[in-house]
CSV table of C-alpha atoms and ligand atoms in Angstrom, one decimal:
chain,number,residue,atom,x,y,z
A,174,MET,CA,149.5,-177.3,196.5
A,175,THR,CA,150.1,-178.4,193.0
A,176,SER,CA,148.0,-181.4,192.1
A,177,LEU,CA,148.1,-184.0,189.3
A,178,ASP,CA,145.0,-185.9,188.4
A,179,LEU,CA,143.7,-187.9,185.5
A,180,THR,CA,140.7,-186.6,183.5
A,181,THR,CA,138.4,-188.6,181.3
A,182,ASP,CA,136.6,-185.5,180.0
A,183,THR,CA,136.9,-184.2,176.5
A,184,ALA,CA,140.1,-182.2,176.8
A,185,SER,CA,139.0,-179.2,174.7
A,186,THR,CA,135.9,-178.7,176.8
A,187,ILE,CA,137.6,-178.2,180.1
A,188,ASP,CA,137.8,-174.6,181.4
A,189,ALA,CA,141.6,-174.3,181.6
A,190,ASP,CA,144.3,-171.7,181.4
A,191,ALA,CA,146.2,-173.9,179.1
A,192,LEU,CA,145.7,-177.0,177.0
A,193,ILE,CA,148.8,-178.9,176.0
A,194,VAL,CA,148.8,-180.9,172.8
A,195,GLY,CA,151.6,-182.7,171.0
A,196,LEU,CA,152.9,-182.2,167.5
A,197,SER,CA,154.3,-185.2,165.8
A,198,GLY,CA,156.0,-186.2,162.6
A,199,THR,CA,155.6,-183.5,160.0
A,200,GLY,CA,153.9,-181.1,162.3
A,201,GLU,CA,150.4,-182.4,162.6
A,202,VAL,CA,148.6,-182.5,166.0
A,203,ALA,CA,149.1,-185.9,167.7
A,204,ALA,CA,145.7,-187.6,167.8
A,205,HIS,CA,144.4,-188.2,171.3
A,206,PRO,CA,141.2,-190.1,172.1
A,207,GLN,CA,140.0,-187.1,174.3
A,208,LEU,CA,140.7,-184.5,171.6
A,209,PRO,CA,137.9,-184.2,169.0
A,210,ASN,CA,138.9,-184.4,165.4
A,211,GLU,CA,137.5,-180.9,164.6
A,212,THR,CA,139.6,-179.4,167.4
A,213,ALA,CA,142.7,-181.3,166.2
A,214,ALA,CA,142.1,-180.0,162.7
A,215,LEU,CA,141.7,-176.4,163.8
A,216,LEU,CA,144.9,-176.6,165.9
A,217,GLY,CA,146.7,-178.4,163.1
A,218,ALA,CA,145.8,-175.5,160.7
A,219,ALA,CA,147.2,-173.0,163.2
A,220,ALA,CA,150.3,-175.1,163.6
A,221,LYS,CA,150.8,-175.2,159.9
A,222,ALA,CA,150.2,-171.4,159.5
A,223,LEU,CA,152.8,-170.7,162.1
A,224,ASP,CA,155.2,-173.4,160.9
A,225,ALA,CA,155.2,-174.9,164.4
A,226,SER,CA,158.1,-177.3,164.9
A,227,SER,CA,157.6,-180.9,165.9
A,228,LYS,CA,161.2,-181.1,167.2
A,229,VAL,CA,161.1,-182.4,170.8
A,230,GLY,CA,160.3,-179.7,173.3
A,231,LYS,CA,159.7,-176.9,170.7
A,232,VAL,CA,156.8,-174.9,171.9
A,233,THR,CA,154.3,-172.8,169.9
A,234,VAL,CA,151.5,-171.0,171.9
A,235,VAL,CA,148.3,-170.2,170.1
A,236,PRO,CA,144.9,-168.8,171.4
A,237,GLY,CA,142.5,-171.4,172.5
A,238,GLN,CA,140.2,-171.2,169.5
A,239,GLY,CA,137.7,-174.0,169.3
A,240,THR,CA,138.5,-175.0,172.9
A,241,SER,CA,137.5,-173.9,176.4
A,242,ALA,CA,141.1,-173.2,177.2
A,243,LYS,CA,142.6,-169.7,177.2
A,244,ARG,CA,145.6,-170.9,175.2
A,245,VAL,CA,146.9,-174.0,173.6
A,246,VAL,CA,150.5,-175.0,174.0
A,247,LEU,CA,151.6,-177.0,171.0
A,248,VAL,CA,154.7,-178.9,171.8
A,249,GLY,CA,156.9,-181.0,169.5
A,250,LEU,CA,157.1,-184.7,170.5
A,251,GLY,CA,160.0,-185.7,168.2
A,252,GLN,CA,159.7,-189.5,167.8
A,253,ALA,CA,157.5,-189.6,170.9
A,254,THR,CA,159.8,-192.0,172.8
A,255,THR,CA,159.2,-192.2,176.6
A,256,GLY,CA,162.1,-189.9,177.1
A,257,GLU,CA,161.0,-187.4,174.5
A,258,LEU,CA,157.4,-187.4,176.0
A,259,ARG,CA,158.9,-186.6,179.4
A,260,GLU,CA,161.0,-183.8,178.0
A,261,ALA,CA,158.2,-182.4,175.8
A,262,ALA,CA,155.9,-182.2,178.8
A,263,GLY,CA,158.5,-180.4,180.8
A,264,CYS,CA,159.1,-177.8,178.1
A,265,ALA,CA,155.3,-177.3,177.7
A,266,ALA,CA,154.8,-177.0,181.4
A,267,ARG,CA,157.3,-174.1,181.4
A,268,SER,CA,155.2,-172.3,178.8
A,269,CYS,CA,151.7,-172.3,180.4
A,270,GLY,CA,151.6,-168.7,181.5
A,271,LYS,CA,152.4,-167.1,184.8
A,272,GLU,CA,149.8,-168.3,187.2
A,273,PRO,CA,147.7,-171.0,185.6
A,274,SER,CA,145.2,-172.6,187.9
A,275,THR,CA,144.2,-175.5,185.6
A,276,VAL,CA,146.3,-177.0,182.8
A,277,VAL,CA,145.1,-180.0,180.7
A,278,ILE,CA,147.6,-182.2,179.1
A,279,ALA,CA,146.3,-184.1,176.0
A,280,ILE,CA,149.5,-185.7,174.7
A,281,PRO,CA,148.9,-189.3,173.6
A,282,ALA,CA,151.0,-192.2,175.0
A,283,ASP,CA,151.2,-195.9,174.4
A,284,ASP,CA,151.0,-197.1,178.0
A,285,ASP,CA,151.1,-196.3,181.7
A,286,GLU,CA,154.8,-195.9,181.8
A,287,GLN,CA,154.6,-193.2,179.1
A,288,TYR,CA,151.7,-191.4,180.8
A,289,ALA,CA,153.7,-191.4,184.0
A,290,ALA,CA,156.6,-189.9,182.2
A,291,ILE,CA,154.4,-187.2,180.8
A,292,GLY,CA,153.1,-186.4,184.3
A,293,GLU,CA,156.6,-186.5,185.7
A,294,GLY,CA,157.9,-184.1,183.0
A,295,ALA,CA,155.1,-181.6,183.6
A,296,LEU,CA,155.4,-181.5,187.4
A,297,LEU,CA,159.2,-181.2,187.1
A,298,GLY,CA,159.1,-178.5,184.4
A,299,ALA,CA,156.6,-176.6,186.5
A,300,TYR,CA,158.8,-176.8,189.6
A,301,ARG,CA,160.0,-173.5,191.0
A,302,PHE,CA,161.7,-172.6,194.3
A,303,THR,CA,160.3,-169.3,195.5
A,304,ASP,CA,160.6,-169.6,199.3
A,305,TYR,CA,163.0,-166.7,199.5
A,306,LYS,CA,161.3,-164.4,196.9
A,307,SER,CA,159.1,-161.5,197.9
A,308,GLU,CA,155.5,-161.9,196.7
A,309,ASP,CA,155.6,-159.5,193.8
A,310,ASP,CA,159.0,-160.7,192.4
A,311,LYS,CA,158.5,-164.3,191.4
A,312,GLY,CA,159.4,-163.9,187.8
A,313,ASP,CA,157.2,-164.3,184.8
A,314,ASP,CA,158.6,-167.1,182.6
A,315,ALA,CA,157.1,-170.1,184.3
A,316,PRO,CA,153.9,-171.0,186.1
A,317,GLU,CA,153.6,-170.8,189.9
A,318,ASP,CA,154.5,-174.0,191.5
A,319,ASP,CA,151.6,-173.6,193.9
A,320,GLY,CA,148.0,-174.0,193.2
A,321,THR,CA,148.1,-175.4,189.7
A,322,SER,CA,145.8,-178.3,189.0
A,323,TRP,CA,147.4,-180.5,186.2
A,324,LEU,CA,144.9,-182.8,184.5
A,325,LEU,CA,146.4,-185.7,182.5
A,326,ALA,CA,144.0,-187.0,179.8
A,327,GLY,CA,144.3,-190.7,179.0
A,328,ALA,CA,146.3,-191.6,182.1
A,329,SER,CA,145.3,-194.3,184.6
A,330,ALA,CA,145.2,-193.7,188.3
A,331,SER,CA,148.4,-195.8,188.8
A,332,ALA,CA,150.3,-193.8,186.1
A,333,VAL,CA,149.3,-190.6,187.9
A,334,GLU,CA,150.3,-192.0,191.3
A,335,ARG,CA,153.7,-193.1,189.9
A,336,ALA,CA,154.3,-189.6,188.4
A,337,LYS,CA,153.5,-188.0,191.7
A,338,VAL,CA,155.8,-190.2,193.7
A,339,ILE,CA,158.7,-189.9,191.3
A,340,ALA,CA,158.3,-186.1,190.7
A,341,GLY,CA,157.7,-185.6,194.4
A,342,ALA,CA,161.0,-187.2,195.2
A,343,VAL,CA,162.9,-185.2,192.7
A,344,ALA,CA,161.2,-181.9,193.8
A,345,GLY,CA,161.9,-182.7,197.4
A,346,THR,CA,165.5,-183.2,196.6
A,347,ARG,CA,165.6,-179.9,194.7
A,348,ASP,CA,164.0,-178.0,197.6
A,349,LEU,CA,166.8,-179.2,200.0
A,350,ILE,CA,169.5,-178.3,197.5
A,351,ASN,CA,168.1,-174.9,196.8
A,352,THR,CA,167.7,-174.0,200.5
A,353,PRO,CA,170.5,-171.6,201.6
A,354,PRO,CA,173.1,-173.1,204.0
A,355,LEU,CA,172.2,-170.5,206.6
A,356,ASP,CA,169.0,-172.5,207.0
A,357,LEU,CA,170.0,-175.9,206.0
A,358,PHE,CA,172.8,-177.2,208.2
A,359,PRO,CA,173.5,-180.7,209.6
A,360,ALA,CA,171.1,-180.5,212.6
A,361,SER,CA,168.3,-178.9,210.6
A,362,PHE,CA,168.8,-181.4,207.8
A,363,ALA,CA,168.6,-184.3,210.3
A,364,GLU,CA,165.4,-182.9,211.8
A,365,ILE,CA,163.8,-182.5,208.5
A,366,ALA,CA,164.7,-186.1,207.6
A,367,GLU,CA,163.4,-187.5,210.8
A,368,GLY,CA,160.1,-185.5,210.4
A,369,TYR,CA,159.5,-186.9,206.9
A,370,ALA,CA,160.5,-190.4,207.9
A,371,ARG,CA,158.2,-190.5,210.9
A,372,SER,CA,155.2,-189.5,208.8
A,373,LEU,CA,155.8,-192.4,206.4
A,374,GLY,CA,156.7,-195.2,208.8
A,375,VAL,CA,160.4,-195.1,207.9
A,376,ASP,CA,162.6,-195.7,210.9
A,377,ALA,CA,165.1,-192.9,211.6
A,378,GLN,CA,168.0,-192.6,214.0
A,379,THR,CA,170.5,-189.7,214.4
A,380,TRP,CA,174.0,-189.6,215.7
A,381,ASP,CA,175.0,-186.3,217.3
A,382,VAL,CA,178.6,-185.3,217.9
A,383,GLN,CA,178.8,-187.1,221.2
A,384,LYS,CA,177.6,-190.4,219.7
A,385,LEU,CA,179.7,-189.9,216.6
A,386,ALA,CA,182.8,-189.6,218.9
A,387,GLU,CA,181.8,-192.5,221.0
A,388,ASP,CA,181.4,-194.7,218.0
A,389,GLY,CA,184.5,-193.5,216.2
A,390,PHE,CA,183.2,-191.7,213.1
A,391,GLY,CA,186.5,-189.8,212.6
A,392,GLY,CA,185.7,-188.7,209.0
A,393,ILE,CA,182.4,-187.0,209.7
A,394,LEU,CA,183.8,-185.4,212.9
A,395,ALA,CA,187.0,-184.1,211.2
A,396,VAL,CA,185.1,-182.5,208.4
A,397,GLY,CA,182.4,-181.1,210.6
A,398,MET,CA,184.4,-179.8,213.5
A,399,GLY,CA,185.4,-176.5,211.9
A,400,SER,CA,181.8,-175.3,211.9
A,401,SER,CA,179.8,-173.9,214.8
A,402,ARG,CA,177.0,-176.1,213.4
A,403,LEU,CA,178.0,-179.6,214.3
A,404,PRO,CA,177.8,-182.7,212.1
A,405,ARG,CA,175.3,-185.5,212.2
A,406,LEU,CA,174.8,-189.0,210.8
A,407,VAL,CA,171.3,-190.1,210.0
A,408,ARG,CA,170.2,-193.7,209.4
A,409,LEU,CA,166.9,-194.3,207.7
A,410,GLU,CA,165.3,-197.6,207.1
A,411,TRP,CA,162.4,-198.7,204.9
A,412,LYS,CA,161.8,-202.4,205.7
A,413,PRO,CA,158.7,-203.9,204.2
A,414,GLU,CA,157.7,-207.3,205.6
A,415,GLY,CA,159.0,-210.1,203.6
A,416,ALA,CA,161.6,-208.1,201.6
A,417,LYS,CA,164.1,-210.5,200.1
A,418,GLN,CA,167.0,-208.1,199.9
A,419,THR,CA,168.4,-204.8,201.2
A,420,VAL,CA,170.1,-202.0,199.4
A,421,ALA,CA,172.1,-199.4,201.4
A,422,LEU,CA,172.3,-195.9,200.1
A,423,VAL,CA,175.0,-193.5,201.4
A,424,GLY,CA,174.8,-189.8,200.6
A,425,LYS,CA,177.3,-187.0,200.9
A,426,GLY,CA,175.7,-184.3,202.9
A,427,ILE,CA,178.1,-181.3,203.1
A,428,THR,CA,175.6,-178.5,203.7
A,429,PHE,CA,178.2,-176.0,202.6
A,430,ASP,CA,181.7,-176.7,201.3
A,431,SER,CA,184.0,-173.8,201.7
A,432,GLY,CA,186.9,-176.1,201.3
A,433,GLY,CA,187.9,-175.7,205.0
A,434,LEU,CA,191.4,-174.4,205.6
A,435,SER,CA,192.2,-175.5,202.0
A,436,LEU,CA,189.8,-172.7,201.2
A,437,LYS,CA,188.1,-172.5,197.8
A,438,PRO,CA,188.2,-169.3,195.7
A,439,PRO,CA,185.0,-167.3,196.0
A,440,LYS,CA,183.6,-168.3,192.5
A,441,SER,CA,184.0,-172.0,193.3
A,442,MET,CA,182.1,-171.5,196.5
A,443,GLU,CA,179.0,-170.0,194.9
A,444,THR,CA,177.3,-173.3,194.2
A,445,MET,CA,178.6,-175.2,197.2
A,446,LYS,CA,175.2,-175.2,199.0
A,447,SER,CA,174.6,-178.0,196.6
A,448,ASP,CA,177.3,-180.2,198.2
A,449,MET,CA,174.5,-182.1,200.1
A,450,SER,CA,172.8,-183.2,196.9
A,451,GLY,CA,173.7,-186.8,197.5
A,452,ALA,CA,172.2,-186.9,201.0
A,453,ALA,CA,169.1,-185.1,199.8
A,454,ALA,CA,168.7,-187.7,197.0
A,455,VAL,CA,169.2,-190.6,199.4
A,456,LEU,CA,166.6,-189.1,201.8
A,457,HIS,CA,164.0,-188.7,199.1
A,458,ILE,CA,164.7,-192.0,197.5
A,459,VAL,CA,164.1,-193.8,200.8
A,460,LEU,CA,160.8,-191.8,201.3
A,461,ALA,CA,159.7,-192.6,197.8
A,462,ALA,CA,160.4,-196.3,198.3
A,463,ALA,CA,158.1,-196.1,201.3
A,464,ARG,CA,155.4,-194.1,199.4
A,465,ALA,CA,155.5,-196.6,196.5
A,466,ASN,CA,155.5,-199.5,199.0
A,467,LEU,CA,158.5,-201.0,197.1
A,468,GLN,CA,159.1,-204.6,198.2
A,469,ILE,CA,162.7,-204.2,199.0
A,470,GLY,CA,164.6,-203.1,202.1
A,471,VAL,CA,166.4,-199.8,201.8
A,472,THR,CA,168.7,-198.1,204.3
A,473,GLY,CA,169.7,-194.6,203.8
A,474,TRP,CA,172.8,-193.0,205.4
A,475,LEU,CA,173.0,-189.2,205.5
A,476,CYS,CA,176.6,-188.1,206.2
A,477,LEU,CA,176.0,-184.5,207.3
A,478,ALA,CA,178.7,-181.9,208.0
A,479,GLU,CA,179.5,-178.3,207.2
A,480,ASN,CA,183.0,-177.8,205.9
A,481,MET,CA,184.3,-174.5,207.3
A,482,PRO,CA,187.7,-173.0,208.2
A,483,SER,CA,188.1,-172.0,211.8
A,484,GLY,CA,190.3,-172.5,214.9
A,485,THR,CA,188.6,-175.9,215.4
A,486,ALA,CA,188.9,-177.0,211.7
A,487,SER,CA,191.1,-179.9,210.8
A,488,ARG,CA,194.5,-179.0,209.3
A,489,PRO,CA,196.3,-180.3,206.3
A,490,SER,CA,198.6,-183.0,207.7
A,491,ASP,CA,196.1,-184.1,210.4
A,492,VAL,CA,195.6,-187.9,210.6
A,493,ILE,CA,192.1,-189.1,211.3
A,494,ARG,CA,190.5,-192.5,211.9
A,495,ILE,CA,187.6,-193.5,209.8
A,496,TYR,CA,184.9,-195.7,211.4
A,497,GLY,CA,186.3,-199.2,211.6
A,498,GLY,CA,189.9,-198.0,212.2
A,499,LYS,CA,191.7,-197.1,208.9
A,500,SER,CA,193.8,-194.0,209.3
A,501,VAL,CA,193.8,-191.2,206.7
A,502,GLU,CA,196.2,-188.3,206.4
A,503,VAL,CA,194.2,-185.2,205.4
A,504,LEU,CA,196.4,-183.2,203.1
A,505,ASN,CA,193.7,-181.2,201.5
A,506,THR,CA,190.6,-180.3,203.6
A,507,ASP,CA,188.7,-179.6,200.4
A,508,ALA,CA,188.7,-183.4,199.6
A,509,GLU,CA,186.2,-183.8,202.4
A,510,GLY,CA,183.4,-185.8,200.8
A,511,ARG,CA,185.4,-189.0,200.6
A,512,LEU,CA,186.1,-188.7,204.4
A,513,VAL,CA,182.4,-188.5,205.4
A,514,LEU,CA,181.5,-191.1,202.8
A,515,ALA,CA,184.1,-193.5,204.1
A,516,ASP,CA,182.5,-193.4,207.6
A,517,GLY,CA,179.1,-193.9,206.1
A,518,LEU,CA,180.2,-196.7,203.8
A,519,VAL,CA,181.9,-198.8,206.4
A,520,ARG,CA,179.0,-198.4,208.8
A,521,ALA,CA,176.4,-199.2,206.1
A,522,ILE,CA,178.3,-202.3,205.0
A,523,GLU,CA,178.6,-203.6,208.6
A,524,GLU,CA,174.9,-204.5,208.3
A,525,GLN,CA,175.7,-206.6,205.2
A,526,PRO,CA,173.3,-205.2,202.7
A,527,ASP,CA,173.1,-207.0,199.3
A,528,VAL,CA,174.3,-203.8,197.5
A,529,VAL,CA,175.5,-200.4,198.6
A,530,LEU,CA,175.3,-197.3,196.4
A,531,ASP,CA,176.8,-194.0,197.3
A,532,ILE,CA,175.7,-190.7,195.8
A,533,ALA,CA,177.9,-187.7,196.0
A,534,THR,CA,178.9,-184.3,194.5
A,535,LEU,CA,182.4,-185.6,195.0
A,536,THR,CA,184.8,-184.0,192.5
A,537,GLY,CA,185.2,-181.1,190.2
A,538,ALA,CA,187.0,-183.6,187.9
A,539,GLN,CA,183.6,-185.2,187.2
A,540,GLY,CA,182.6,-182.0,185.4
A,541,ILE,CA,185.9,-181.9,183.5
A,542,ALA,CA,185.5,-185.5,182.3
A,543,LEU,CA,181.8,-185.7,181.6
A,544,GLY,CA,180.4,-182.1,181.7
A,545,SER,CA,177.4,-180.7,183.5
A,546,ARG,CA,174.8,-183.2,182.6
A,547,THR,CA,176.4,-186.6,182.7
A,548,SER,CA,177.2,-188.3,186.0
A,549,GLY,CA,180.0,-190.8,186.4
A,550,VAL,CA,179.4,-194.3,187.8
A,551,MET,CA,182.2,-196.4,189.2
A,552,GLY,CA,182.3,-199.6,191.3
A,553,SER,CA,181.8,-203.3,191.0
A,554,PRO,CA,181.3,-203.8,187.2
A,555,ASP,CA,178.0,-205.7,187.6
A,556,ILE,CA,176.5,-203.1,189.9
A,557,ARG,CA,177.9,-200.2,188.0
A,558,ASP,CA,176.3,-201.5,184.8
A,559,GLU,CA,173.0,-202.2,186.6
A,560,VAL,CA,173.0,-198.5,187.6
A,561,ILE,CA,173.8,-197.4,184.0
A,562,ALA,CA,171.0,-199.7,182.7
A,563,ALA,CA,168.5,-198.1,185.2
A,564,ALA,CA,169.7,-194.6,184.2
A,565,ASP,CA,169.2,-195.5,180.5
A,566,HIS,CA,165.8,-196.7,181.2
A,567,VAL,CA,164.7,-193.4,182.8
A,568,ASP,CA,166.7,-191.2,180.4
A,569,GLU,CA,169.2,-189.9,182.9
A,570,SER,CA,172.6,-189.3,181.5
A,571,MET,CA,175.2,-191.5,183.4
A,572,TRP,CA,178.4,-193.1,182.1
A,573,PRO,CA,180.5,-196.0,183.4
A,574,MET,CA,184.0,-195.0,184.5
A,575,PRO,CA,186.9,-197.3,185.5
A,576,LEU,CA,188.8,-197.8,188.8
A,577,PRO,CA,192.4,-198.1,187.7
A,578,GLU,CA,194.3,-200.0,190.3
A,579,TYR,CA,197.6,-198.1,189.9
A,580,LEU,CA,195.9,-195.0,191.2
A,581,LEU,CA,195.8,-196.6,194.6
A,582,GLU,CA,199.6,-196.0,194.8
A,583,THR,CA,199.1,-192.3,194.4
A,584,LEU,CA,197.1,-192.4,197.6
A,585,ASP,CA,200.0,-193.8,199.7
A,586,SER,CA,200.7,-191.8,202.8
A,587,LYS,CA,204.0,-191.6,204.6
A,588,VAL,CA,202.3,-191.5,208.0
A,589,ALA,CA,198.9,-193.1,207.6
A,590,ASP,CA,197.2,-195.9,205.8
A,591,LEU,CA,196.0,-193.5,203.0
A,592,LYS,CA,196.1,-189.9,202.1
A,593,ASN,CA,193.0,-188.1,201.0
A,594,ILE,CA,194.4,-186.7,197.7
A,595,GLY,CA,196.2,-188.4,194.8
A,596,ASP,CA,198.8,-186.9,192.4
A,597,GLY,CA,196.3,-184.7,190.6
A,598,GLN,CA,195.5,-187.0,187.6
A,599,ALA,CA,192.0,-188.4,187.0
A,600,GLY,CA,190.4,-186.8,190.1
A,601,MET,CA,187.1,-188.5,189.7
A,602,LEU,CA,188.6,-191.9,189.5
A,603,SER,CA,191.1,-191.2,192.2
A,604,ALA,CA,188.3,-190.3,194.7
A,605,ALA,CA,186.5,-193.5,193.8
A,606,VAL,CA,189.6,-195.6,194.3
A,607,PHE,CA,189.9,-194.0,197.7
A,608,LEU,CA,186.3,-195.0,198.5
A,609,LYS,CA,186.9,-198.5,197.3
A,610,GLU,CA,189.4,-199.0,200.1
A,611,PHE,CA,186.4,-198.7,202.5
A,612,VAL,CA,184.1,-201.1,200.7
A,613,GLY,CA,185.9,-204.4,201.1
A,614,ASP,CA,184.2,-207.0,198.9
A,615,ALA,CA,180.7,-205.5,199.2
A,616,LYS,CA,178.8,-205.1,195.9
A,617,TRP,CA,179.1,-201.4,195.4
A,618,ALA,CA,178.7,-198.5,193.0
A,619,HIS,CA,179.6,-194.9,193.4
A,620,LEU,CA,177.7,-192.1,191.6
A,621,ASP,CA,179.6,-188.9,191.2
A,622,ILE,CA,176.9,-186.3,190.5
A,623,ALA,CA,179.0,-183.2,191.2
A,624,ARG,CA,178.0,-181.0,188.3
A,625,PRO,CA,174.7,-182.6,187.2
A,626,ALA,CA,173.3,-182.0,190.7
A,627,PHE,CA,173.0,-178.3,190.2
A,628,ASN,CA,172.0,-176.5,187.0
A,629,GLU,CA,174.0,-173.2,186.8
A,630,GLY,CA,172.5,-172.3,183.5
A,631,GLY,CA,169.0,-171.7,182.1
A,632,ALA,CA,166.0,-174.2,182.0
A,633,TYR,CA,166.0,-177.0,179.5
A,634,GLY,CA,163.5,-179.9,179.2
A,635,PHE,CA,162.0,-180.5,182.7
A,636,THR,CA,165.2,-179.2,184.4
A,637,VAL,CA,165.0,-175.7,185.9
A,638,PRO,CA,167.9,-173.6,187.3
A,639,GLY,CA,169.3,-174.7,190.7
A,640,GLY,CA,169.0,-178.1,192.2
A,641,THR,CA,168.1,-180.8,189.7
A,642,GLY,CA,167.5,-184.0,191.7
A,643,ALA,CA,170.0,-185.9,189.6
A,644,SER,CA,170.2,-189.6,190.4
A,645,VAL,CA,166.8,-189.8,192.1
A,646,ARG,CA,164.9,-191.3,189.2
A,647,THR,CA,167.7,-193.7,188.3
A,648,VAL,CA,168.2,-195.1,191.8
A,649,LEU,CA,164.4,-195.4,192.2
A,650,ARG,CA,164.4,-197.4,189.0
A,651,PHE,CA,167.3,-199.5,190.2
A,652,LEU,CA,165.4,-200.4,193.4
A,653,GLU,CA,162.2,-201.1,191.5
A,654,ASN,CA,164.0,-203.4,189.1
A,655,ARG,CA,165.4,-205.3,192.1
A,656,ALA,CA,162.1,-205.4,194.0
A,657,ASN,CA,160.4,-206.9,191.0
A,658,ALA,CA,163.1,-209.3,190.0
B,830,LIG,N1,182.3,-180.5,196.6
B,830,LIG,C1,183.5,-180.6,195.8
B,830,LIG,C2,183.3,-181.1,194.4
B,830,LIG,C3,182.5,-180.3,193.5
B,830,LIG,C4,183.2,-179.3,192.7
B,830,LIG,C5,181.2,-180.4,193.4
B,830,LIG,C6,182.4,-178.6,191.8
B,830,LIG,C7,180.4,-179.7,192.5
B,830,LIG,C8,181.1,-178.8,191.7
B,830,LIG,C9,184.5,-181.5,196.6
B,830,LIG,O1,184.4,-181.5,197.9
B,830,LIG,C10,185.9,-180.9,196.3
B,830,LIG,O2,186.2,-179.8,196.6
B,830,LIG,N2,186.7,-181.7,195.6
B,830,LIG,C11,188.0,-181.3,195.2
B,830,LIG,C12,189.0,-182.5,195.5
B,830,LIG,C13,190.4,-182.1,195.3
B,830,LIG,C14,190.8,-181.2,196.5
B,830,LIG,C15,191.2,-183.4,195.4
B,830,LIG,C16,188.0,-180.9,193.8
B,830,LIG,O3,187.3,-181.5,193.0
B,830,LIG,O4,188.7,-179.9,193.5
B,831,LIG,MN1,185.5,-179.9,198.9
B,832,LIG,ZN1,182.6,-181.2,198.7
């Protein structure tokens, strides 16, 4: 297991595979109380000779002269804001050699929050998903995720604990996203969720198809019935004694989205194992709330289904009933996320939480509007802006988007209360306007993380290829802000 601990030793005297130090301003080594002046001077001279950049995340690796480390990773800190420190640590962590067993981080920070950000960045930059790689083929551009001991010089125990909880939640989310749909399907996802929950004192309850049918969850059933691996709904609850409010989180958990009978073209299907990213985020946010003992009630709803075409799949023109009774004409079976979320939202809101957030890889239109790194946030203006503020605080890129009322008319159905696709314009907003019909006057925000959830390109900062864990850090911050308000 990877570990993160604090160290109070002189950083340069620790036997390590790598020592990470920061470069600030005009390229000098950032002074750290656990880095002796002579060492800093020696490394500073090396940095000068190599013209090492202090731009955030730029890495220069030099031999560990004057230290007990094999190598020194010099990393640019930019202006050394919290976000830049997190990013720099992530870049440095990706440059520590193939299989380091010990890495010391001697990047100076102002406070606990910044030290936690450095720890987070390092753990996330070092993240790798190798479960399906044969032993001798794990690549050579990043450290092994397993077995590295990360030592954070200058940090407090609480900063280290914070980094571990946050990075652990993001990494757990990434693991689920990266797991192939052959192995991760609604029942296996539900079992994994129940197992984790039980170990942390989080209450868990699962609806199987029979229960889903009894209770009238027409959205989850319609989407899931084309697959031989049947759908599930999972309810998780973290309820500390004396919590003054409850936040409900609803996650889209399509373990594979083929589009159903409205089949996707092959290229568009390649990343669709990531269509459960919202549910994975919700699960790991609830678990992290428990780990951190956050003093706020959190319920998590995982809407799990596999969207497949078959003789039992739902057909374009079918009419289904969402939990609570509203009817929906399904004209495109690839607009399935909103159907499972509608069930989840109505059921979650029945319990009258103070706020409900849903997290979903909902629309390709999100990527067209905002690209691959910026999630769209829609909903009640105050809650939407509260989510954006939390995102800004933890340096996740999210942007407020509107819910134009006229789009509701484009969802009018000739036979049912609503249809599940609009007229093609503003796809991200149209999906959100659809969801809004199931929210009533609850305080609500919808996070469309479609493209940001999965990195199809190369590594950058602390983000590696594959599942990213988008939204996890933001929503944890959102909960923390409310718990401490
Ligand atoms: N899961 C997709 C959205 C998606 C697309 C996520 C690309 C990540 C990357 C969703 O279920 C979907 O297929 N949406 C359709 C809706 C349309 C049929 C109204 C879309 O965006 O094309
Ligand atoms: Mn779809
Ligand atoms: Zn989908």
